[in-house]
Coordinates of C-alpha atoms in Angstrom, one line a residue:
Chain S
X1 CA 1.7 -19.1 32.3
X2 CA 0.3 -18.2 28.8
X3 CA 2.4 -18.0 25.8
X4 CA 3.0 -14.3 24.6
X5 CA 3.7 -13.5 20.8
X6 CA 4.1 -10.2 19.1
X7 CA 1.2 -9.0 16.9
X8 CA 3.6 -8.8 14.0
X9 CA 7.1 -9.7 13.1
X10 CA 9.5 -6.8 12.5
X11 CA 7.5 -4.1 14.2
X12 CA 9.2 -3.9 17.4
X13 CA 12.0 -5.8 19.4
X14 CA 9.9 -7.0 22.4
X15 CA 10.5 -9.4 24.2
X16 CA 14.2 -7.9 24.3
X17 CA 15.1 -6.2 27.7
X18 CA 14.5 -2.7 26.6
X19 CA 12.0 -3.1 23.8
X20 CA 11.5 -0.5 21.1
X21 CA 9.9 0.2 17.8
X22 CA 11.8 -0.5 14.7
X23 CA 12.2 1.7 11.7
X24 CA 14.1 1.5 8.5
X25 CA 16.4 4.6 7.8
X26 CA 17.6 5.6 4.5
X27 CA 21.5 5.8 4.4
X28 CA 21.4 8.2 1.5
X29 CA 18.7 10.9 2.7
X30 CA 18.4 10.1 6.3
X31 CA 14.6 9.6 6.2
X32 CA 13.1 7.0 8.9
X33 CA 10.0 5.1 8.1
X34 CA 7.8 2.9 10.2
X35 CA 7.2 0.2 9.9
X36 CA 10.5 -0.8 8.4
X37 CA 10.4 -0.9 4.5
X38 CA 12.8 -2.2 2.0
X39 CA 13.0 1.1 0.2
X40 CA 12.7 4.8 1.1
X41 CA 9.7 6.5 -0.1
X42 CA 11.3 9.9 0.2
X43 CA 14.1 9.3 -2.4
X44 CA 13.2 5.9 -3.9
X45 CA 16.5 4.5 -2.8
X46 CA 17.1 1.0 -1.4
X47 CA 20.0 1.6 0.9
X48 CA 18.1 1.3 4.1
X49 CA 18.9 -0.2 7.5
X50 CA 16.7 -1.1 10.2
X51 CA 17.3 0.6 13.5
X52 CA 15.4 1.2 16.9
X53 CA 13.3 4.4 17.3
X54 CA 13.4 6.4 20.5
X55 CA 10.8 5.3 23.1
X56 CA 9.6 8.8 24.1
X57 CA 8.2 11.6 22.2
X58 CA 5.3 14.3 22.0
X59 CA 1.7 13.8 20.9
X60 CA 1.2 15.4 17.4
X61 CA -2.3 14.9 17.1
X62 CA -5.0 12.3 18.5
X63 CA -8.7 11.2 18.5
X64 CA -10.7 8.7 20.3
X65 CA -12.5 6.0 18.6
X66 CA -15.9 5.9 19.9
X67 CA -17.4 3.1 18.0
X68 CA -16.5 -0.4 17.5
X69 CA -14.9 -0.9 14.2
X70 CA -15.8 -3.7 11.7
X71 CA -13.5 -6.4 10.6
X72 CA -10.4 -6.2 10.2
X73 CA -10.6 -5.0 13.8
X74 CA -9.6 -8.0 15.9
X75 CA -9.4 -7.2 19.6
X76 CA -11.5 -9.9 21.2
X77 CA -14.1 -7.4 22.3
X78 CA -17.9 -7.8 21.7
X79 CA -20.1 -4.7 21.2
X80 CA -21.0 -5.1 24.7
X81 CA -17.4 -5.1 26.1
X82 CA -16.1 -2.6 23.6
X83 CA -14.2 0.3 25.3
X84 CA -13.4 3.5 23.2
X85 CA -9.7 3.8 22.6
X86 CA -7.5 6.7 21.8
X87 CA -5.4 6.8 18.5
X88 CA -2.6 9.3 17.9
X89 CA 0.6 10.2 16.1
X90 CA 3.6 10.5 18.5
X91 CA 6.6 12.4 17.3
X92 CA 9.7 10.6 18.1
X93 CA 12.6 13.0 17.9
X94 CA 15.1 12.3 15.2
X95 CA 12.9 9.4 14.0
X96 CA 9.3 9.8 12.6
X97 CA 5.7 10.3 13.9
X98 CA 4.3 6.9 14.7
X99 CA 0.7 6.3 14.5
X100 CA -0.6 3.9 17.5
X101 CA -3.1 3.2 20.0
X102 CA -3.1 5.3 23.3
X103 CA -3.5 3.8 26.6
X104 CA -5.6 6.9 27.5
X105 CA -9.1 7.1 26.2
X106 CA -10.4 10.2 28.0
X107 CA -10.5 13.4 25.7
X108 CA -10.0 15.6 28.8
X109 CA -6.5 14.1 29.4
X110 CA -5.3 14.1 25.8
X111 CA -3.6 17.3 24.4
X112 CA -1.4 18.2 21.5
X113 CA 2.2 18.4 22.6
X114 CA 2.0 16.3 25.8
X115 CA 4.9 13.9 26.5
X116 CA 4.2 10.3 25.5
X117 CA 6.3 6.9 25.8
X118 CA 6.0 3.6 24.0
X119 CA 5.0 0.6 26.0
X120 CA 4.4 -3.1 24.9
X121 CA 1.2 -4.7 26.3
X122 CA -1.2 -7.5 25.8
X123 CA -3.7 -6.6 23.3
X124 CA -5.8 -9.7 22.9
X125 CA -5.9 -13.4 23.6
X126 CA -6.1 -15.9 20.9
X127 CA -8.3 -19.0 21.0
X128 CA -5.2 -21.2 21.6
X129 CA -4.7 -19.1 24.6
X130 CA -1.7 -17.1 23.4
X131 CA -1.5 -13.4 24.4
X132 CA -0.8 -11.1 21.6
X133 CA 1.5 -8.1 22.4
X134 CA 1.3 -4.9 20.5
X135 CA 2.6 -1.3 21.2
X136 CA 0.8 1.6 22.7
X137 CA 1.8 5.1 23.7
X138 CA 0.8 6.2 27.0
X139 CA 1.2 9.7 28.8
X140 CA 4.7 9.8 30.2
X141 CA 5.3 10.7 33.9
Chain F
X1 CA -9.0 19.8 -28.6
X2 CA -11.1 21.4 -25.8
X3 CA -13.5 19.2 -24.1
X4 CA -17.2 19.9 -23.2
X5 CA -19.7 18.2 -21.0
X6 CA -22.9 18.0 -23.1
X7 CA -25.2 15.7 -21.2
X8 CA -25.8 15.0 -17.4
X9 CA -27.9 12.4 -15.6
X10 CA -28.3 11.5 -12.0
X11 CA -30.0 8.8 -9.9
X12 CA -31.2 10.4 -6.5
X13 CA -28.6 9.8 -3.7
X14 CA -29.6 8.0 -0.4
X15 CA -31.1 4.6 -0.1
X16 CA -33.3 2.9 -2.9
X17 CA -33.8 -0.8 -1.9
X18 CA -35.7 -1.3 -5.3
X19 CA -32.6 -0.8 -7.5
X20 CA -29.2 -2.2 -7.5
X21 CA -26.2 -0.1 -7.7
X22 CA -25.7 -1.0 -11.4
X23 CA -29.4 -0.1 -12.2
X24 CA -28.9 3.3 -10.6
X25 CA -25.9 3.9 -12.9
X26 CA -28.0 2.9 -15.9
X27 CA -30.7 5.1 -14.7
X28 CA -28.2 8.0 -14.7
X29 CA -26.7 7.0 -18.0
X30 CA -30.1 6.9 -19.8
X31 CA -30.9 10.5 -18.4
X32 CA -27.4 11.7 -19.6
X33 CA -27.9 10.2 -23.0
X34 CA -31.4 11.9 -23.2
X35 CA -30.0 15.2 -22.1
X36 CA -27.4 15.2 -24.8
X37 CA -29.9 14.0 -27.3
X38 CA -27.8 11.1 -28.3
X39 CA -28.2 7.2 -28.2
X40 CA -26.2 4.7 -26.5
X41 CA -24.9 3.4 -29.8
X42 CA -23.5 6.8 -30.5
X43 CA -21.1 6.7 -27.6
X44 CA -17.8 5.9 -28.7
X45 CA -16.1 5.0 -25.3
X46 CA -16.7 5.0 -21.6
X47 CA -14.9 5.2 -18.3
X48 CA -16.6 4.4 -15.1
X49 CA -16.2 3.2 -11.5
X50 CA -18.0 1.5 -8.7
X51 CA -16.3 0.3 -5.4
X52 CA -19.2 -1.9 -4.0
X53 CA -21.5 -2.6 -6.9
X54 CA -19.5 -4.8 -9.3
X55 CA -17.7 -3.6 -12.4
X56 CA -18.8 -0.5 -14.0
X57 CA -18.4 -1.9 -17.5
X58 CA -21.5 -4.2 -16.6
X59 CA -23.5 -1.2 -17.4
X60 CA -23.2 -2.5 -21.0
X61 CA -25.7 -5.3 -20.1
X62 CA -28.3 -2.6 -19.0
X63 CA -27.6 -0.2 -22.0
X64 CA -26.7 -2.5 -24.7
X65 CA -23.9 -4.4 -26.2
X66 CA -22.3 -2.0 -28.7
X67 CA -18.7 -3.2 -28.6
X68 CA -17.5 0.1 -27.2
X69 CA -14.4 0.1 -25.1
X70 CA -15.4 0.6 -21.6
X71 CA -12.6 0.9 -19.0
X72 CA -13.1 0.5 -15.2
X73 CA -11.6 3.0 -12.8
X74 CA -10.9 2.3 -9.1
X75 CA -9.3 5.4 -7.0
X76 CA -11.2 5.2 -3.8
X77 CA -13.0 8.5 -3.2
X78 CA -11.5 9.9 -6.2
X79 CA -12.9 7.4 -8.6
X80 CA -15.3 9.7 -10.2
X81 CA -12.8 12.5 -10.7
X82 CA -10.2 9.8 -12.2
X83 CA -12.8 8.6 -14.6
X84 CA -13.6 12.2 -15.8
X85 CA -9.9 12.9 -16.4
X86 CA -9.3 9.6 -18.2
X87 CA -12.3 10.6 -20.5
X88 CA -11.0 14.1 -20.9
X89 CA -7.7 12.9 -22.0
X90 CA -9.2 10.4 -24.4
X91 CA -11.1 13.2 -26.2
X92 CA -8.2 15.7 -25.8
X93 CA -5.8 13.3 -27.5
X94 CA -8.0 13.5 -30.7
X95 CA -8.7 9.7 -30.7
X96 CA -12.4 10.2 -29.7
X97 CA -15.0 12.8 -29.7
X98 CA -18.0 11.5 -27.8
X99 CA -17.8 9.4 -24.5
X100 CA -19.6 8.5 -21.4
X101 CA -18.4 8.7 -17.9
X102 CA -20.4 6.8 -15.2
X103 CA -20.3 6.2 -11.5
X104 CA -22.4 4.3 -9.2
X105 CA -22.5 2.6 -5.9
X106 CA -24.7 1.0 -3.2
X107 CA -22.9 0.6 0.0
X108 CA -23.8 -1.2 3.3
X109 CA -24.5 0.9 6.4
X110 CA -21.8 2.0 8.7
X111 CA -18.3 3.1 8.2
X112 CA -16.2 1.6 5.4
X113 CA -14.1 -1.3 6.4
X114 CA -11.0 -1.2 4.3
X115 CA -8.6 -4.1 4.0
X116 CA -5.0 -3.2 5.0
X117 CA -3.6 -5.7 2.5
X118 CA -5.0 -3.9 -0.4
X119 CA -3.1 -0.9 0.5
X120 CA 0.3 -2.8 1.3
X121 CA 0.0 -2.5 5.1
X122 CA 0.2 -5.3 7.5
X123 CA -2.8 -7.0 9.0
X124 CA -1.9 -5.7 12.5
X125 CA -2.7 -2.3 11.4
X126 CA -6.4 -3.1 10.9
X127 CA -6.4 -5.6 13.9
X128 CA -5.5 -2.8 16.3
X129 CA -8.3 -0.6 15.0
X130 CA -6.4 2.1 13.0
X131 CA -7.8 1.2 9.5
X132 CA -10.5 3.7 9.7
X133 CA -10.8 6.8 7.5
X134 CA -12.8 8.5 10.2
X135 CA -9.8 8.6 12.5
X136 CA -7.6 10.3 10.0
X137 CA -10.1 13.0 9.4
X138 CA -10.7 13.5 13.1
X139 CA -6.8 13.6 13.6
X140 CA -6.1 15.9 10.8
X141 CA -8.8 18.5 11.8
X142 CA -7.9 18.1 15.6
X143 CA -4.3 19.3 14.5
X144 CA -5.5 22.0 12.3
X145 CA -8.0 23.5 15.0
X146 CA -5.0 23.5 17.3
X147 CA -2.7 25.1 14.7
X148 CA -5.2 27.6 13.3
X149 CA -7.8 28.5 15.9
X150 CA -10.9 26.9 14.4
X151 CA -13.7 26.5 16.9
X152 CA -15.9 23.5 17.5
X153 CA -18.9 25.8 16.8
X154 CA -17.4 26.3 13.4
X155 CA -17.4 22.6 12.6
X156 CA -21.2 22.3 13.4
X157 CA -21.9 25.5 11.1
X158 CA -20.4 23.6 8.2
X159 CA -22.8 20.7 8.9
X160 CA -25.7 23.1 9.4
X161 CA -25.1 24.6 6.0
X162 CA -24.8 21.2 4.1
X163 CA -28.2 20.1 5.6
X164 CA -29.9 23.6 4.6
X165 CA -28.4 23.1 1.1
X166 CA -29.5 19.5 1.0
X167 CA -33.2 20.4 1.9
X168 CA -33.2 22.5 -1.4
X169 CA -32.0 19.7 -3.6
X170 CA -34.5 17.1 -4.6
X171 CA -31.9 14.4 -5.4
X172 CA -30.2 14.8 -2.0
X173 CA -30.4 12.0 0.7
X174 CA -30.7 14.3 3.8
X175 CA -33.4 16.6 3.1
X176 CA -34.1 18.0 6.6
X177 CA -32.4 21.0 8.0
X178 CA -30.5 20.1 11.3
X179 CA -29.6 22.7 13.6
X180 CA -26.3 23.6 15.1
X181 CA -27.1 22.4 18.6
X182 CA -28.3 18.9 17.5
X183 CA -25.1 18.6 15.3
X184 CA -22.9 19.5 18.2
X185 CA -24.7 17.1 20.6
X186 CA -25.0 14.1 18.4
X187 CA -23.0 11.1 19.1
X188 CA -19.3 11.5 19.2
X189 CA -17.8 9.5 16.5
X190 CA -14.1 10.4 16.6
X191 CA -13.2 13.4 18.7
X192 CA -13.8 16.2 17.6
X193 CA -16.3 15.1 15.2
X194 CA -19.9 14.0 15.8
X195 CA -22.4 11.8 13.9
X196 CA -24.0 14.6 12.0
X197 CA -20.6 16.1 11.1
X198 CA -19.7 13.1 8.9
X199 CA -21.0 11.9 5.6
X200 CA -22.1 8.2 5.4
X201 CA -21.7 5.5 2.8
X202 CA -24.9 5.7 0.7
X203 CA -26.3 4.8 -2.7
X204 CA -26.5 6.7 -6.1
X205 CA -25.6 7.3 -9.7
X206 CA -24.3 10.0 -12.1
X207 CA -23.4 10.0 -15.6
X208 CA -21.7 12.4 -17.9
X209 CA -21.6 12.7 -21.7
X210 CA -18.4 14.4 -22.9
X211 CA -17.7 15.6 -26.5
X212 CA -15.0 17.5 -28.3
X213 CA -15.8 21.3 -27.9
X214 CA -16.0 21.8 -31.7
X215 CA -19.1 19.4 -31.8
X216 CA -20.6 20.4 -28.5
X217 CA -23.6 22.3 -30.0
X218 CA -24.7 19.2 -32.0
X219 CA -25.7 17.9 -28.5
X220 CA -26.6 20.9 -26.5
X221 CA -27.3 24.5 -26.4
X222 CA -25.5 24.9 -23.1
X223 CA -22.2 23.1 -23.4
X224 CA -20.0 23.5 -20.2
X225 CA -16.2 23.3 -20.9
X226 CA -13.6 21.4 -18.9
X227 CA -10.9 24.2 -18.6
X228 CA -8.9 22.2 -16.1
X229 CA -8.8 18.5 -15.0
X230 CA -6.0 17.3 -13.1
X231 CA -5.2 14.4 -10.6
X232 CA -2.4 13.9 -8.2
X233 CA -1.1 11.4 -5.6
X234 CA 0.7 12.3 -2.5
X235 CA 4.2 13.2 -2.3
X236 CA 6.7 12.4 0.5
X237 CA 5.8 14.2 3.6
X238 CA 2.1 14.9 3.2
X239 CA -0.2 13.9 5.8
X240 CA -2.5 11.2 4.7
X241 CA -5.0 8.6 5.6
X242 CA -3.8 5.0 6.3
X243 CA -0.3 6.0 7.2
X244 CA 1.3 4.1 10.0
X245 CA 3.9 6.9 10.1
X246 CA 4.3 10.4 9.0
X247 CA 7.5 12.4 8.1
X248 CA 8.7 14.9 10.6
X249 CA 8.5 17.6 8.0
X250 CA 5.2 18.1 6.4
X251 CA 4.7 19.2 2.8
X252 CA 1.4 20.2 0.9
X253 CA -0.9 17.3 0.2
X254 CA -2.2 16.1 -3.2
X255 CA -5.1 18.6 -3.0
X256 CA -2.9 21.8 -3.1
X257 CA -0.9 20.2 -5.7
X258 CA -3.8 19.1 -7.9
X259 CA -5.4 22.6 -7.2
X260 CA -2.3 24.6 -8.3
X261 CA -2.1 22.4 -11.3
X262 CA -5.7 22.9 -12.4
X263 CA -5.7 26.7 -11.9
X264 CA -2.5 26.8 -14.0
X265 CA -4.1 24.7 -16.7
X266 CA -7.4 26.9 -16.9
X267 CA -5.3 30.0 -16.7
X268 CA -7.6 31.4 -13.9
X269 CA -7.2 31.8 -10.1
X270 CA -9.2 31.0 -7.0
X271 CA -11.0 34.5 -6.9
X272 CA -12.3 33.8 -10.3
X273 CA -14.4 30.8 -9.2
X274 CA -18.1 31.4 -8.7
X275 CA -19.2 28.2 -7.1
X276 CA -17.2 25.2 -5.8
X277 CA -17.8 21.7 -4.5
X278 CA -15.1 20.5 -2.2
X279 CA -14.6 17.0 -0.7
X280 CA -16.7 17.0 2.6
X281 CA -16.3 13.5 3.8
X282 CA -16.8 15.5 7.1
X283 CA -16.9 19.0 8.2
X284 CA -13.1 19.2 8.9
X285 CA -12.4 18.3 5.3
X286 CA -14.4 21.0 4.0
X287 CA -12.7 23.5 6.2
X288 CA -9.2 22.5 5.4
X289 CA -10.0 21.9 1.7
X290 CA -11.1 25.6 1.4
X291 CA -7.4 26.7 2.1
X292 CA -5.7 23.7 0.4
X293 CA -7.6 24.6 -2.7
X294 CA -6.3 28.2 -2.6
X295 CA -9.8 29.8 -1.7
X296 CA -8.6 31.4 1.5
X297 CA -5.5 31.4 3.9
X298 CA -5.2 28.9 6.6
X299 CA -7.2 30.0 9.5
X300 CA -9.2 32.5 7.6
X301 CA -12.0 29.9 7.5
X302 CA -13.3 30.7 11.1
X303 CA -14.3 34.1 10.0
X304 CA -15.6 33.1 6.6
X305 CA -17.8 30.4 7.8
X306 CA -19.2 32.4 11.0
X307 CA -20.2 35.2 8.4
X308 CA -22.0 32.8 6.3
X309 CA -19.8 33.4 3.3
X310 CA -19.9 29.6 2.3
X311 CA -23.8 29.5 1.9
X312 CA -25.4 29.7 -1.5
X313 CA -25.9 33.4 -1.2
X314 CA -22.3 34.0 0.2
X315 CA -19.1 35.3 -1.6
X316 CA -17.9 31.6 -1.8
X317 CA -20.6 29.1 -2.2
X318 CA -19.4 25.7 -1.2
X319 CA -21.2 22.3 -1.7
X320 CA -24.4 23.8 -3.0
X321 CA -26.2 20.6 -3.4
X322 CA -25.4 19.5 0.3
X323 CA -22.1 17.9 -0.5
X324 CA -21.2 14.5 0.7
X325 CA -22.6 15.3 4.2
X326 CA -26.3 15.7 2.8
X327 CA -25.8 13.2 -0.1
X328 CA -23.8 10.5 1.5
X329 CA -21.0 8.9 -0.5
X330 CA -21.6 6.3 -3.1
X331 CA -17.8 6.1 -3.9
X332 CA -18.0 5.6 -7.6
X333 CA -20.7 8.5 -8.1
X334 CA -19.5 11.0 -5.4
X335 CA -17.0 12.9 -7.5
X336 CA -19.2 13.0 -10.5
X337 CA -22.1 14.4 -8.5
X338 CA -19.9 17.5 -7.8
X339 CA -19.6 17.9 -11.6
X340 CA -23.2 17.3 -12.2
X341 CA -24.2 20.0 -9.6
X342 CA -21.6 22.5 -11.3
X343 CA -23.1 21.9 -14.8
X344 CA -26.6 22.7 -13.2
X345 CA -25.1 25.8 -11.7
X346 CA -23.4 27.0 -14.9
X347 CA -26.6 26.3 -16.8
X348 CA -28.7 28.3 -14.4
X349 CA -30.7 25.1 -13.7
X350 CA -30.2 24.4 -10.1
X351 CA -33.5 25.6 -8.8
X352 CA -33.7 26.3 -5.2
X353 CA -30.0 25.8 -4.7
X354 CA -28.8 28.0 -7.7
X355 CA -26.2 30.6 -6.8
X356 CA -27.1 34.0 -7.9
X357 CA -25.4 36.3 -10.2
X358 CA -24.9 34.0 -13.3
X359 CA -22.0 31.9 -12.5
X360 CA -19.3 31.4 -15.0
X361 CA -16.7 29.4 -13.4
X362 CA -17.0 26.4 -11.2
X363 CA -14.7 24.0 -9.4
X364 CA -14.7 20.5 -8.0
X365 CA -12.3 18.7 -5.8
X366 CA -12.3 15.1 -4.5
X367 CA -9.8 13.4 -2.0
X368 CA -9.4 9.8 -1.6
X369 CA -7.3 7.1 0.2
X370 CA -4.5 6.6 0.3
X371 CA -3.8 10.2 -0.5
X372 CA -5.1 11.3 -4.1
X373 CA -6.9 14.3 -5.3
X374 CA -8.7 15.2 -8.5
X375 CA -9.7 18.7 -9.3
X376 CA -11.8 20.2 -12.3
X377 CA -12.5 23.7 -13.3
X378 CA -15.6 24.2 -15.4
X379 CA -16.6 27.1 -17.6
X380 CA -19.7 27.8 -19.6

């Protein structure tokens, strides 16, 4: 069994039982920011607390990345194995619109306004065998 | 003190293997000095920018070590506009009355690869493949097409016009017209945008000589006055490139803010403008920037573009030199290319890409990461 690690600390609560993305919410103006920050870019205040974002929302906009990006892209793919991937902003009600990779890369299956849910899945395998876990949005049933 | 542009110089855009970026900048600077009938030693100060070709102030090695203050400017795609505004303010303050603005670059082929750390973002953002300007452009126009009924055919029409204008401009990179069908069917880069709908990183250099308005006639018979020059960064809630999250309530971006401020400063309105150069990193940007700069209502672009109004002969000529799409984007030089083109237009020296009817007011707009915009309004 390989070891699993999050792609970055503080982005989400995985490996908790019901993993969620984390935002910071300003206690003065109520604005949520992802990823969590130490100050509020809306009101400049520093009275922020970290909280979980809702796991479901709607697709606000999207594209499909058709060419393999240069560094800093780090997926473990080669130009031969590269698969186009979807990217979009998902509006999480009461929270914020979060940009993330989509599990779907077929443009015909993506449309603005469709229901989406966040999932936490293996993204790449490190040289030491560690599996890196990241967040994705997938069309919700 | 009003400020005038009294000299302009350009190094052709595209690929010039025989010259470094710096040499292309020096080439443009020498032409600008010649155009203003001044020597390098007469220049009192300079602002300049280059993203990939070293420090702009290394130009002094090429042009001569005169001891002048030369300040490097780095504001992404808005570098040229920011340099120009800095020089404008230096003259307006009364501190100087003759200065140079220069921008040059020489980029590798392929899309830019920005570093998340430089923008205060986590490395994960780049690792998962979101550190790409092309994605932002695609997602912004995707949403805009959905909200304002812009068709895919209109996207292609914008690029078609860019290549037509480029074919009339001897300094452009892309000088062959490309038809709508070929544009639409070229390789998909980021849906809905295809390869020919994007500008590419390229090479080139531009330099401008600025003087105080009261001395402008010493240097040129055709001074062009900077009636407005503004630069804004994003406010909370605007939708910008390299943003891991976006506020639920959207506000106008820096383009709309810089535009309003520039019109106010110049005391004119969008209807007074005779020719305009709008940031067109891809076709979607040109379409959205038409409305964000106040030249039409959101959604009106579909009719205007289909009717050919944005062509050189149309009622609102946009990117008359082929824009970024036909010239490519050497970051440091790109915004200054727009000003160079407008000065040509106002002097009536734009040749085959000259707009008719004796233009008097011209407009430039640049947009850059991570959400900045600079606008100028020029008057002859």
